[in-house]
Structure formats: C-alpha cells, structure tokens
Amino acid sequence: MAEKVILTDSDAARIEELTTGIGRIPDPDRMTLLRLREKLKRAVVVPWHAVDKGIVTVQSRVIVRDQNSGQTLTYTLVFPEEADYRAGRISVTAPIGAAILGHREGDIIEWEGAVASLRLQIQKVLYQPEASAVRGVGKDNDHVSLA
C-alpha cells in the first residue's frame, strides 16, 4: 500500500525546490531525493493551519524508534542548511528525515535506502510549529487527519 502523508503547503513548496535537478546529485543522495519527490507527488498538501498536530512537519521534534535495533532517538526535522546530526537536527533529505516527514504518531514507516532499510515508528511528536502557532477561528481551522 502506498504511504499516506500530509504536508503543509510551505513544506511541499520547499521540498519541490530541493528535489529539482536531481540528475546532478551523486548517489546515494539521489535515491533519497527521488523517493522524497515521489512522496511529494502522493501527499495531501494543506495550509499550515489545517495540519493535525500529530503529523511530522519540518521543524517538528519527534521521538522515533528504530524497529530493527530497538533504539529510540529524538530528532528535530529541518531543511538541509540547518542539519546537524550530533545536535539531533536531521535533514528532510536524509533517509530518516525523508521517511518520517508527513507521517503521524504511531505510524510505522518502512524506507528502502541505498545503504540500509529502515523500519521506524514515530512514537511522539513533542513539538510541531504549526500546532504551537496561534490558529484562527472558523471553518479554515479544520484539521486534516490520516485517521
């Protein structure tokens, strides 16, 4: 079954930019970007205020469990220029970042990478910028959920 993902319109626009010109990018990074571009094509794209608070967006801080090793790690999902693996800031263009983007708490994601296969569970979204922003009132405040 194809993975279901929800992206904010601003995250989707930036992912579109990042995945343009993939042919010039060396392997194994190209494979991750190709998969990210495919994810973008299948995604439900919504305004920032319509995304459910349990969904991983860029700048979200999440607890992820590696189903293969049992290791639990906490990451903040960022764009490439902000990435610092040692500080727990992982890029959306890295395999783990690309895998969790757009998924929700509880989801188990299987991601075939160039180097390894990942099987990750999103245990908790600790922080999501859209959920922490002041939301407007009215019908435009409806949330989109994968449930």
PDB file of N, CA and C in Angstrom, residues 32-135:
ATOM      1  N   THR A  32      17.436   9.006  -2.218  1.00  0.00           N
ATOM      2  CA  THR A  32      16.582   9.588  -1.174  1.00  0.00           C
ATOM      3  C   THR A  32      15.759  10.732  -1.752  1.00  0.00           C
ATOM      4  N   LEU A  33      16.371  11.576  -2.558  1.00  0.00           N
ATOM      5  CA  LEU A  33      15.639  12.701  -3.151  1.00  0.00           C
ATOM      6  C   LEU A  33      14.566  12.233  -4.127  1.00  0.00           C
ATOM      7  N   LEU A  34      14.853  11.182  -4.874  1.00  0.00           N
ATOM      8  CA  LEU A  34      13.836  10.627  -5.770  1.00  0.00           C
ATOM      9  C   LEU A  34      12.640  10.099  -4.973  1.00  0.00           C
ATOM     10  N   ARG A  35      12.917   9.405  -3.882  1.00  0.00           N
ATOM     11  CA  ARG A  35      11.835   8.899  -3.027  1.00  0.00           C
ATOM     12  C   ARG A  35      11.057  10.040  -2.385  1.00  0.00           C
ATOM     13  N   LEU A  36      11.768  11.095  -1.993  1.00  0.00           N
ATOM     14  CA  LEU A  36      11.123  12.269  -1.404  1.00  0.00           C
ATOM     15  C   LEU A  36      10.225  12.950  -2.425  1.00  0.00           C
ATOM     16  N   ARG A  37      10.679  13.033  -3.658  1.00  0.00           N
ATOM     17  CA  ARG A  37       9.865  13.631  -4.730  1.00  0.00           C
ATOM     18  C   ARG A  37       8.602  12.794  -4.975  1.00  0.00           C
ATOM     19  N   GLU A  38       8.740  11.465  -4.958  1.00  0.00           N
ATOM     20  CA  GLU A  38       7.573  10.591  -5.120  1.00  0.00           C
ATOM     21  C   GLU A  38       6.600  10.780  -3.957  1.00  0.00           C
ATOM     22  N   LYS A  39       7.130  10.938  -2.762  1.00  0.00           N
ATOM     23  CA  LYS A  39       6.286  11.171  -1.588  1.00  0.00           C
ATOM     24  C   LYS A  39       5.514  12.470  -1.775  1.00  0.00           C
ATOM     25  N   LEU A  40       6.164  13.492  -2.278  1.00  0.00           N
ATOM     26  CA  LEU A  40       5.528  14.784  -2.532  1.00  0.00           C
ATOM     27  C   LEU A  40       4.374  14.643  -3.527  1.00  0.00           C
ATOM     28  N   LYS A  41       4.569  13.855  -4.555  1.00  0.00           N
ATOM     29  CA  LYS A  41       3.526  13.661  -5.568  1.00  0.00           C
ATOM     30  C   LYS A  41       2.278  13.002  -4.995  1.00  0.00           C
ATOM     31  N   ARG A  42       2.454  12.128  -4.006  1.00  0.00           N
ATOM     32  CA  ARG A  42       1.320  11.402  -3.401  1.00  0.00           C
ATOM     33  C   ARG A  42       0.706  12.130  -2.208  1.00  0.00           C
ATOM     34  N   ALA A  43       1.368  13.149  -1.719  1.00  0.00           N
ATOM     35  CA  ALA A  43       0.955  13.804  -0.475  1.00  0.00           C
ATOM     36  C   ALA A  43      -0.330  14.605  -0.627  1.00  0.00           C
ATOM     37  N   VAL A  44      -1.036  14.699   0.484  1.00  0.00           N
ATOM     38  CA  VAL A  44      -2.143  15.638   0.612  1.00  0.00           C
ATOM     39  C   VAL A  44      -1.499  16.929   1.123  1.00  0.00           C
ATOM     40  N   VAL A  45      -1.601  17.994   0.354  1.00  0.00           N
ATOM     41  CA  VAL A  45      -0.981  19.269   0.724  1.00  0.00           C
ATOM     42  C   VAL A  45      -2.065  20.194   1.270  1.00  0.00           C
ATOM     43  N   VAL A  46      -1.807  20.728   2.473  1.00  0.00           N
ATOM     44  CA  VAL A  46      -2.790  21.554   3.170  1.00  0.00           C
ATOM     45  C   VAL A  46      -2.132  22.836   3.675  1.00  0.00           C
ATOM     46  N   PRO A  47      -2.932  23.878   3.940  1.00  0.00           N
ATOM     47  CA  PRO A  47      -2.386  25.080   4.576  1.00  0.00           C
ATOM     48  C   PRO A  47      -1.874  24.734   5.973  1.00  0.00           C
ATOM     49  N   TRP A  48      -0.915  25.495   6.469  1.00  0.00           N
ATOM     50  CA  TRP A  48      -0.293  25.200   7.763  1.00  0.00           C
ATOM     51  C   TRP A  48      -1.306  25.046   8.885  1.00  0.00           C
ATOM     52  N   HIS A  49      -2.356  25.846   8.855  1.00  0.00           N
ATOM     53  CA  HIS A  49      -3.317  25.832   9.956  1.00  0.00           C
ATOM     54  C   HIS A  49      -4.262  24.633   9.896  1.00  0.00           C
ATOM     55  N   ALA A  50      -4.198  23.837   8.819  1.00  0.00           N
ATOM     56  CA  ALA A  50      -5.096  22.696   8.673  1.00  0.00           C
ATOM     57  C   ALA A  50      -4.424  21.359   8.989  1.00  0.00           C
ATOM     58  N   VAL A  51      -3.141  21.375   9.302  1.00  0.00           N
ATOM     59  CA  VAL A  51      -2.439  20.122   9.569  1.00  0.00           C
ATOM     60  C   VAL A  51      -2.665  19.695  11.025  1.00  0.00           C
ATOM     61  N   ASP A  52      -2.970  18.415  11.197  1.00  0.00           N
ATOM     62  CA  ASP A  52      -3.192  17.863  12.534  1.00  0.00           C
ATOM     63  C   ASP A  52      -1.902  17.936  13.344  1.00  0.00           C
ATOM     64  N   LYS A  53      -2.018  18.182  14.643  1.00  0.00           N
ATOM     65  CA  LYS A  53      -0.826  18.384  15.468  1.00  0.00           C
ATOM     66  C   LYS A  53       0.026  17.129  15.644  1.00  0.00           C
ATOM     67  N   GLY A  54      -0.474  15.959  15.353  1.00  0.00           N
ATOM     68  CA  GLY A  54       0.314  14.734  15.488  1.00  0.00           C
ATOM     69  C   GLY A  54       1.119  14.362  14.261  1.00  0.00           C
ATOM     70  N   ILE A  55       1.104  15.202  13.233  1.00  0.00           N
ATOM     71  CA  ILE A  55       1.802  14.918  11.984  1.00  0.00           C
ATOM     72  C   ILE A  55       3.172  15.592  11.997  1.00  0.00           C
ATOM     73  N   VAL A  56       4.181  14.886  11.493  1.00  0.00           N
ATOM     74  CA  VAL A  56       5.543  15.407  11.455  1.00  0.00           C
ATOM     75  C   VAL A  56       5.686  16.384  10.287  1.00  0.00           C
ATOM     76  N   THR A  57       5.977  17.637  10.624  1.00  0.00           N
ATOM     77  CA  THR A  57       6.261  18.675   9.634  1.00  0.00           C
ATOM     78  C   THR A  57       7.703  19.135   9.848  1.00  0.00           C
ATOM     79  N   VAL A  58       8.199  19.955   8.949  1.00  0.00           N
ATOM     80  CA  VAL A  58       9.547  20.500   9.125  1.00  0.00           C
ATOM     81  C   VAL A  58       9.555  21.372  10.378  1.00  0.00           C
ATOM     82  N   GLN A  59      10.581  21.238  11.162  1.00  0.00           N
ATOM     83  CA  GLN A  59      10.791  21.883  12.462  1.00  0.00           C
ATOM     84  C   GLN A  59      10.105  21.141  13.609  1.00  0.00           C
ATOM     85  N   SER A  60       9.477  20.010  13.316  1.00  0.00           N
ATOM     86  CA  SER A  60       8.888  19.192  14.383  1.00  0.00           C
ATOM     87  C   SER A  60      10.001  18.468  15.133  1.00  0.00           C
ATOM     88  N   ARG A  61       9.787  18.284  16.425  1.00  0.00           N
ATOM     89  CA  ARG A  61      10.686  17.488  17.265  1.00  0.00           C
ATOM     90  C   ARG A  61       9.946  16.198  17.597  1.00  0.00           C
ATOM     91  N   VAL A  62      10.569  15.057  17.242  1.00  0.00           N
ATOM     92  CA  VAL A  62       9.889  13.772  17.352  1.00  0.00           C
ATOM     93  C   VAL A  62      10.754  12.713  18.025  1.00  0.00           C
ATOM     94  N   ILE A  63      10.078  11.790  18.688  1.00  0.00           N
ATOM     95  CA  ILE A  63      10.747  10.605  19.221  1.00  0.00           C
ATOM     96  C   ILE A  63      10.474   9.477  18.240  1.00  0.00           C
ATOM     97  N   VAL A  64      11.550   8.855  17.747  1.00  0.00           N
ATOM     98  CA  VAL A  64      11.468   7.808  16.740  1.00  0.00           C
ATOM     99  C   VAL A  64      12.126   6.546  17.294  1.00  0.00           C
ATOM    100  N   ARG A  65      11.467   5.427  17.076  1.00  0.00           N
ATOM    101  CA  ARG A  65      12.032   4.139  17.493  1.00  0.00           C
ATOM    102  C   ARG A  65      12.413   3.346  16.253  1.00  0.00           C
ATOM    103  N   ASP A  66      13.668   2.928  16.198  1.00  0.00           N
ATOM    104  CA  ASP A  66      14.138   2.075  15.118  1.00  0.00           C
ATOM    105  C   ASP A  66      13.647   0.666  15.420  1.00  0.00           C
ATOM    106  N   GLN A  67      12.735   0.160  14.613  1.00  0.00           N
ATOM    107  CA  GLN A  67      12.123  -1.144  14.845  1.00  0.00           C
ATOM    108  C   GLN A  67      13.130  -2.280  14.647  1.00  0.00           C
ATOM    109  N   ASN A  68      14.213  -2.035  13.901  1.00  0.00           N
ATOM    110  CA  ASN A  68      15.224  -3.070  13.677  1.00  0.00           C
ATOM    111  C   ASN A  68      16.149  -3.219  14.884  1.00  0.00           C
ATOM    112  N   SER A  69      16.606  -2.097  15.445  1.00  0.00           N
ATOM    113  CA  SER A  69      17.569  -2.141  16.553  1.00  0.00           C
ATOM    114  C   SER A  69      16.923  -1.959  17.924  1.00  0.00           C
ATOM    115  N   GLY A  70      15.711  -1.408  17.951  1.00  0.00           N
ATOM    116  CA  GLY A  70      15.060  -1.104  19.217  1.00  0.00           C
ATOM    117  C   GLY A  70      15.486   0.227  19.810  1.00  0.00           C
ATOM    118  N   GLN A  71      16.421   0.905  19.174  1.00  0.00           N
ATOM    119  CA  GLN A  71      16.925   2.178  19.669  1.00  0.00           C
ATOM    120  C   GLN A  71      15.883   3.281  19.491  1.00  0.00           C
ATOM    121  N   THR A  72      15.739   4.118  20.514  1.00  0.00           N
ATOM    122  CA  THR A  72      14.832   5.255  20.465  1.00  0.00           C
ATOM    123  C   THR A  72      15.662   6.533  20.450  1.00  0.00           C
ATOM    124  N   LEU A  73      15.367   7.404  19.485  1.00  0.00           N
ATOM    125  CA  LEU A  73      16.103   8.652  19.333  1.00  0.00           C
ATOM    126  C   LEU A  73      15.135   9.812  19.180  1.00  0.00           C
ATOM    127  N   THR A  74      15.605  10.994  19.539  1.00  0.00           N
ATOM    128  CA  THR A  74      14.805  12.200  19.383  1.00  0.00           C
ATOM    129  C   THR A  74      15.470  13.076  18.331  1.00  0.00           C
ATOM    130  N   TYR A  75      14.685  13.515  17.353  1.00  0.00           N
ATOM    131  CA  TYR A  75      15.184  14.345  16.258  1.00  0.00           C
ATOM    132  C   TYR A  75      14.306  15.580  16.090  1.00  0.00           C
ATOM    133  N   THR A  76      14.929  16.631  15.588  1.00  0.00           N
ATOM    134  CA  THR A  76      14.191  17.772  15.060  1.00  0.00           C
ATOM    135  C   THR A  76      14.388  17.711  13.553  1.00  0.00           C
ATOM    136  N   LEU A  77      13.289  17.702  12.800  1.00  0.00           N
ATOM    137  CA  LEU A  77      13.344  17.619  11.346  1.00  0.00           C
ATOM    138  C   LEU A  77      13.551  19.012  10.780  1.00  0.00           C
ATOM    139  N   VAL A  78      14.595  19.181   9.968  1.00  0.00           N
ATOM    140  CA  VAL A  78      14.956  20.502   9.451  1.00  0.00           C
ATOM    141  C   VAL A  78      15.274  20.426   7.957  1.00  0.00           C
ATOM    142  N   PHE A  79      15.431  21.586   7.343  1.00  0.00           N
ATOM    143  CA  PHE A  79      15.915  21.640   5.969  1.00  0.00           C
ATOM    144  C   PHE A  79      17.439  21.490   5.986  1.00  0.00           C
ATOM    145  N   PRO A  80      18.043  21.109   4.857  1.00  0.00           N
ATOM    146  CA  PRO A  80      19.470  20.745   4.838  1.00  0.00           C
ATOM    147  C   PRO A  80      20.425  21.766   5.456  1.00  0.00           C
ATOM    148  N   GLU A  81      20.187  23.031   5.243  1.00  0.00           N
ATOM    149  CA  GLU A  81      21.124  24.048   5.748  1.00  0.00           C
ATOM    150  C   GLU A  81      21.145  24.134   7.279  1.00  0.00           C
ATOM    151  N   GLU A  82      20.161  23.575   7.945  1.00  0.00           N
ATOM    152  CA  GLU A  82      20.100  23.598   9.414  1.00  0.00           C
ATOM    153  C   GLU A  82      20.498  22.263  10.043  1.00  0.00           C
ATOM    154  N   ALA A  83      20.791  21.280   9.217  1.00  0.00           N
ATOM    155  CA  ALA A  83      21.060  19.936   9.723  1.00  0.00           C
ATOM    156  C   ALA A  83      22.353  19.877  10.537  1.00  0.00           C
ATOM    157  N   ASP A  84      22.286  19.147  11.635  1.00  0.00           N
ATOM    158  CA  ASP A  84      23.441  18.881  12.490  1.00  0.00           C
ATOM    159  C   ASP A  84      23.108  17.602  13.248  1.00  0.00           C
ATOM    160  N   TYR A  85      23.539  16.480  12.718  1.00  0.00           N
ATOM    161  CA  TYR A  85      23.169  15.179  13.276  1.00  0.00           C
ATOM    162  C   TYR A  85      23.541  15.070  14.746  1.00  0.00           C
ATOM    163  N   ARG A  86      24.729  15.569  15.123  1.00  0.00           N
ATOM    164  CA  ARG A  86      25.171  15.480  16.520  1.00  0.00           C
ATOM    165  C   ARG A  86      24.260  16.253  17.463  1.00  0.00           C
ATOM    166  N   ALA A  87      23.619  17.300  16.936  1.00  0.00           N
ATOM    167  CA  ALA A  87      22.697  18.103  17.749  1.00  0.00           C
ATOM    168  C   ALA A  87      21.258  17.597  17.639  1.00  0.00           C
ATOM    169  N   GLY A  88      21.065  16.496  16.914  1.00  0.00           N
ATOM    170  CA  GLY A  88      19.730  15.921  16.781  1.00  0.00           C
ATOM    171  C   GLY A  88      18.869  16.605  15.732  1.00  0.00           C
ATOM    172  N   ARG A  89      19.474  17.423  14.877  1.00  0.00           N
ATOM    173  CA  ARG A  89      18.730  18.091  13.795  1.00  0.00           C
ATOM    174  C   ARG A  89      19.011  17.341  12.498  1.00  0.00           C
ATOM    175  N   ILE A  90      17.993  16.639  12.016  1.00  0.00           N
ATOM    176  CA  ILE A  90      18.152  15.783  10.846  1.00  0.00           C
ATOM    177  C   ILE A  90      17.422  16.377   9.645  1.00  0.00           C
ATOM    178  N   SER A  91      18.080  16.348   8.509  1.00  0.00           N
ATOM    179  CA  SER A  91      17.549  16.950   7.286  1.00  0.00           C
ATOM    180  C   SER A  91      16.421  16.124   6.683  1.00  0.00           C
ATOM    181  N   VAL A  92      15.493  16.816   6.043  1.00  0.00           N
ATOM    182  CA  VAL A  92      14.431  16.138   5.293  1.00  0.00           C
ATOM    183  C   VAL A  92      15.003  15.378   4.100  1.00  0.00           C
ATOM    184  N   THR A  93      16.238  15.683   3.709  1.00  0.00           N
ATOM    185  CA  THR A  93      16.865  14.989   2.585  1.00  0.00           C
ATOM    186  C   THR A  93      17.705  13.794   3.030  1.00  0.00           C
ATOM    187  N   ALA A  94      17.790  13.561   4.344  1.00  0.00           N
ATOM    188  CA  ALA A  94      18.445  12.361   4.867  1.00  0.00           C
ATOM    189  C   ALA A  94      17.404  11.238   4.900  1.00  0.00           C
ATOM    190  N   PRO A  95      17.816   9.982   4.788  1.00  0.00           N
ATOM    191  CA  PRO A  95      16.834   8.895   4.757  1.00  0.00           C
ATOM    192  C   PRO A  95      15.836   8.907   5.913  1.00  0.00           C
ATOM    193  N   ILE A  96      16.285   9.104   7.146  1.00  0.00           N
ATOM    194  CA  ILE A  96      15.362   9.120   8.279  1.00  0.00           C
ATOM    195  C   ILE A  96      14.408  10.302   8.175  1.00  0.00           C
ATOM    196  N   GLY A  97      14.934  11.466   7.836  1.00  0.00           N
ATOM    197  CA  GLY A  97      14.094  12.657   7.712  1.00  0.00           C
ATOM    198  C   GLY A  97      13.050  12.517   6.622  1.00  0.00           C
ATOM    199  N   ALA A  98      13.486  12.026   5.458  1.00  0.00           N
ATOM    200  CA  ALA A  98      12.557  11.832   4.342  1.00  0.00           C
ATOM    201  C   ALA A  98      11.487  10.804   4.702  1.00  0.00           C
ATOM    202  N   ALA A  99      11.886   9.784   5.461  1.00  0.00           N
ATOM    203  CA  ALA A  99      10.945   8.726   5.829  1.00  0.00           C
ATOM    204  C   ALA A  99       9.845   9.237   6.752  1.00  0.00           C
ATOM    205  N   ILE A 100      10.183  10.051   7.757  1.00  0.00           N
ATOM    206  CA  ILE A 100       9.185  10.436   8.762  1.00  0.00           C
ATOM    207  C   ILE A 100       8.337  11.631   8.359  1.00  0.00           C
ATOM    208  N   LEU A 101       8.803  12.438   7.419  1.00  0.00           N
ATOM    209  CA  LEU A 101       8.061  13.634   7.006  1.00  0.00           C
ATOM    210  C   LEU A 101       6.644  13.285   6.575  1.00  0.00           C
ATOM    211  N   GLY A 102       5.671  13.991   7.144  1.00  0.00           N
ATOM    212  CA  GLY A 102       4.283  13.829   6.737  1.00  0.00           C
ATOM    213  C   GLY A 102       3.533  12.697   7.417  1.00  0.00           C
ATOM    214  N   HIS A 103       4.221  11.924   8.237  1.00  0.00           N
ATOM    215  CA  HIS A 103       3.565  10.831   8.951  1.00  0.00           C
ATOM    216  C   HIS A 103       3.146  11.298  10.339  1.00  0.00           C
ATOM    217  N   ARG A 104       2.386  10.450  11.038  1.00  0.00           N
ATOM    218  CA  ARG A 104       1.834  10.827  12.334  1.00  0.00           C
ATOM    219  C   ARG A 104       2.311   9.884  13.427  1.00  0.00           C
ATOM    220  N   GLU A 105       2.073  10.319  14.663  1.00  0.00           N
ATOM    221  CA  GLU A 105       2.387   9.496  15.830  1.00  0.00           C
ATOM    222  C   GLU A 105       1.795   8.109  15.661  1.00  0.00           C
ATOM    223  N   GLY A 106       2.588   7.095  15.982  1.00  0.00           N
ATOM    224  CA  GLY A 106       2.136   5.715  15.901  1.00  0.00           C
ATOM    225  C   GLY A 106       2.439   5.036  14.579  1.00  0.00           C
ATOM    226  N   ASP A 107       2.646   5.818  13.520  1.00  0.00           N
ATOM    227  CA  ASP A 107       2.931   5.216  12.215  1.00  0.00           C
ATOM    228  C   ASP A 107       4.242   4.440  12.250  1.00  0.00           C
ATOM    229  N   ILE A 108       4.251   3.316  11.552  1.00  0.00           N
ATOM    230  CA  ILE A 108       5.481   2.562  11.308  1.00  0.00           C
ATOM    231  C   ILE A 108       5.788   2.725   9.829  1.00  0.00           C
ATOM    232  N   ILE A 109       6.972   3.232   9.554  1.00  0.00           N
ATOM    233  CA  ILE A 109       7.365   3.549   8.186  1.00  0.00           C
ATOM    234  C   ILE A 109       8.493   2.628   7.760  1.00  0.00           C
ATOM    235  N   GLU A 110       8.352   2.036   6.600  1.00  0.00           N
ATOM    236  CA  GLU A 110       9.423   1.233   6.021  1.00  0.00           C
ATOM    237  C   GLU A 110      10.000   2.024   4.867  1.00  0.00           C
ATOM    238  N   TRP A 111      11.322   2.190   4.875  1.00  0.00           N
ATOM    239  CA  TRP A 111      12.005   3.019   3.894  1.00  0.00           C
ATOM    240  C   TRP A 111      13.220   2.266   3.378  1.00  0.00           C
ATOM    241  N   GLU A 112      13.207   1.972   2.100  1.00  0.00           N
ATOM    242  CA  GLU A 112      14.343   1.295   1.475  1.00  0.00           C
ATOM    243  C   GLU A 112      15.339   2.348   1.023  1.00  0.00           C
ATOM    244  N   GLY A 113      16.498   2.371   1.674  1.00  0.00           N
ATOM    245  CA  GLY A 113      17.537   3.323   1.316  1.00  0.00           C
ATOM    246  C   GLY A 113      18.621   2.679   0.476  1.00  0.00           C
ATOM    247  N   ALA A 114      19.537   3.494  -0.025  1.00  0.00           N
ATOM    248  CA  ALA A 114      20.640   2.994  -0.840  1.00  0.00           C
ATOM    249  C   ALA A 114      21.609   2.174  -0.001  1.00  0.00           C
ATOM    250  N   VAL A 115      21.732   2.524   1.279  1.00  0.00           N
ATOM    251  CA  VAL A 115      22.687   1.864   2.156  1.00  0.00           C
ATOM    252  C   VAL A 115      22.021   0.840   3.072  1.00  0.00           C
ATOM    253  N   ALA A 116      20.829   1.174   3.572  1.00  0.00           N
ATOM    254  CA  ALA A 116      20.147   0.286   4.520  1.00  0.00           C
ATOM    255  C   ALA A 116      18.642   0.460   4.414  1.00  0.00           C
ATOM    256  N   SER A 117      17.929  -0.525   4.931  1.00  0.00           N
ATOM    257  CA  SER A 117      16.480  -0.444   5.020  1.00  0.00           C
ATOM    258  C   SER A 117      16.115   0.040   6.413  1.00  0.00           C
ATOM    259  N   LEU A 118      15.173   0.951   6.485  1.00  0.00           N
ATOM    260  CA  LEU A 118      14.732   1.486   7.763  1.00  0.00           C
ATOM    261  C   LEU A 118      13.330   0.999   8.066  1.00  0.00           C
ATOM    262  N   ARG A 119      13.083   0.753   9.325  1.00  0.00           N
ATOM    263  CA  ARG A 119      11.732   0.463   9.806  1.00  0.00           C
ATOM    264  C   ARG A 119      11.587   1.270  11.086  1.00  0.00           C
ATOM    265  N   LEU A 120      10.873   2.368  10.991  1.00  0.00           N
ATOM    266  CA  LEU A 120      10.791   3.341  12.066  1.00  0.00           C
ATOM    267  C   LEU A 120       9.365   3.502  12.553  1.00  0.00           C
ATOM    268  N   GLN A 121       9.225   3.729  13.855  1.00  0.00           N
ATOM    269  CA  GLN A 121       7.926   4.082  14.405  1.00  0.00           C
ATOM    270  C   GLN A 121       8.037   5.469  15.017  1.00  0.00           C
ATOM    271  N   ILE A 122       7.088   6.333  14.656  1.00  0.00           N
ATOM    272  CA  ILE A 122       7.025   7.658  15.260  1.00  0.00           C
ATOM    273  C   ILE A 122       6.292   7.486  16.581  1.00  0.00           C
ATOM    274  N   GLN A 123       7.022   7.610  17.667  1.00  0.00           N
ATOM    275  CA  GLN A 123       6.434   7.387  18.982  1.00  0.00           C
ATOM    276  C   GLN A 123       5.695   8.614  19.494  1.00  0.00           C
ATOM    277  N   LYS A 124       6.262   9.788  19.275  1.00  0.00           N
ATOM    278  CA  LYS A 124       5.645  11.003  19.821  1.00  0.00           C
ATOM    279  C   LYS A 124       6.139  12.218  19.050  1.00  0.00           C
ATOM    280  N   VAL A 125       5.218  13.121  18.729  1.00  0.00           N
ATOM    281  CA  VAL A 125       5.587  14.433  18.198  1.00  0.00           C
ATOM    282  C   VAL A 125       5.615  15.363  19.410  1.00  0.00           C
ATOM    283  N   LEU A 126       6.822  15.717  19.843  1.00  0.00           N
ATOM    284  CA  LEU A 126       6.994  16.551  21.036  1.00  0.00           C
ATOM    285  C   LEU A 126       6.665  18.010  20.763  1.00  0.00           C
ATOM    286  N   TYR A 127       6.969  18.444  19.543  1.00  0.00           N
ATOM    287  CA  TYR A 127       6.743  19.831  19.156  1.00  0.00           C
ATOM    288  C   TYR A 127       6.467  19.858  17.667  1.00  0.00           C
ATOM    289  N   GLN A 128       5.478  20.635  17.288  1.00  0.00           N
ATOM    290  CA  GLN A 128       5.186  20.881  15.880  1.00  0.00           C
ATOM    291  C   GLN A 128       4.906  22.368  15.766  1.00  0.00           C
ATOM    292  N   PRO A 129       5.624  23.086  14.911  1.00  0.00           N
ATOM    293  CA  PRO A 129       5.459  24.543  14.855  1.00  0.00           C
ATOM    294  C   PRO A 129       4.045  24.991  14.514  1.00  0.00           C
ATOM    295  N   GLU A 130       3.376  24.255  13.654  1.00  0.00           N
ATOM    296  CA  GLU A 130       2.023  24.640  13.273  1.00  0.00           C
ATOM    297  C   GLU A 130       1.063  24.534  14.449  1.00  0.00           C
ATOM    298  N   ALA A 131       1.243  23.524  15.293  1.00  0.00           N
ATOM    299  CA  ALA A 131       0.368  23.343  16.454  1.00  0.00           C
ATOM    300  C   ALA A 131       0.630  24.399  17.516  1.00  0.00           C
ATOM    301  N   SER A 132       1.856  24.911  17.568  1.00  0.00           N
ATOM    302  CA  SER A 132       2.181  25.898  18.596  1.00  0.00           C
ATOM    303  C   SER A 132       1.832  27.315  18.163  1.00  0.00           C
ATOM    304  N   ALA A 133       1.560  27.520  16.868  1.00  0.00           N
ATOM    305  CA  ALA A 133       1.187  28.847  16.375  1.00  0.00           C
ATOM    306  C   ALA A 133      -0.260  29.156  16.755  1.00  0.00           C
ATOM    307  N   VAL A 134      -0.567  30.415  16.834  1.00  0.00           N
ATOM    308  CA  VAL A 134      -1.946  30.822  17.117  1.00  0.00           C
ATOM    309  C   VAL A 134      -2.775  30.504  15.888  1.00  0.00           C
ATOM    310  N   ARG A 135      -3.849  29.737  16.098  1.00  0.00           N
ATOM    311  CA  ARG A 135      -4.721  29.354  14.988  1.00  0.00           C
ATOM    312  C   ARG A 135      -5.939  30.261  14.951  1.00  0.00           C
TER     313      ARG A 135
END
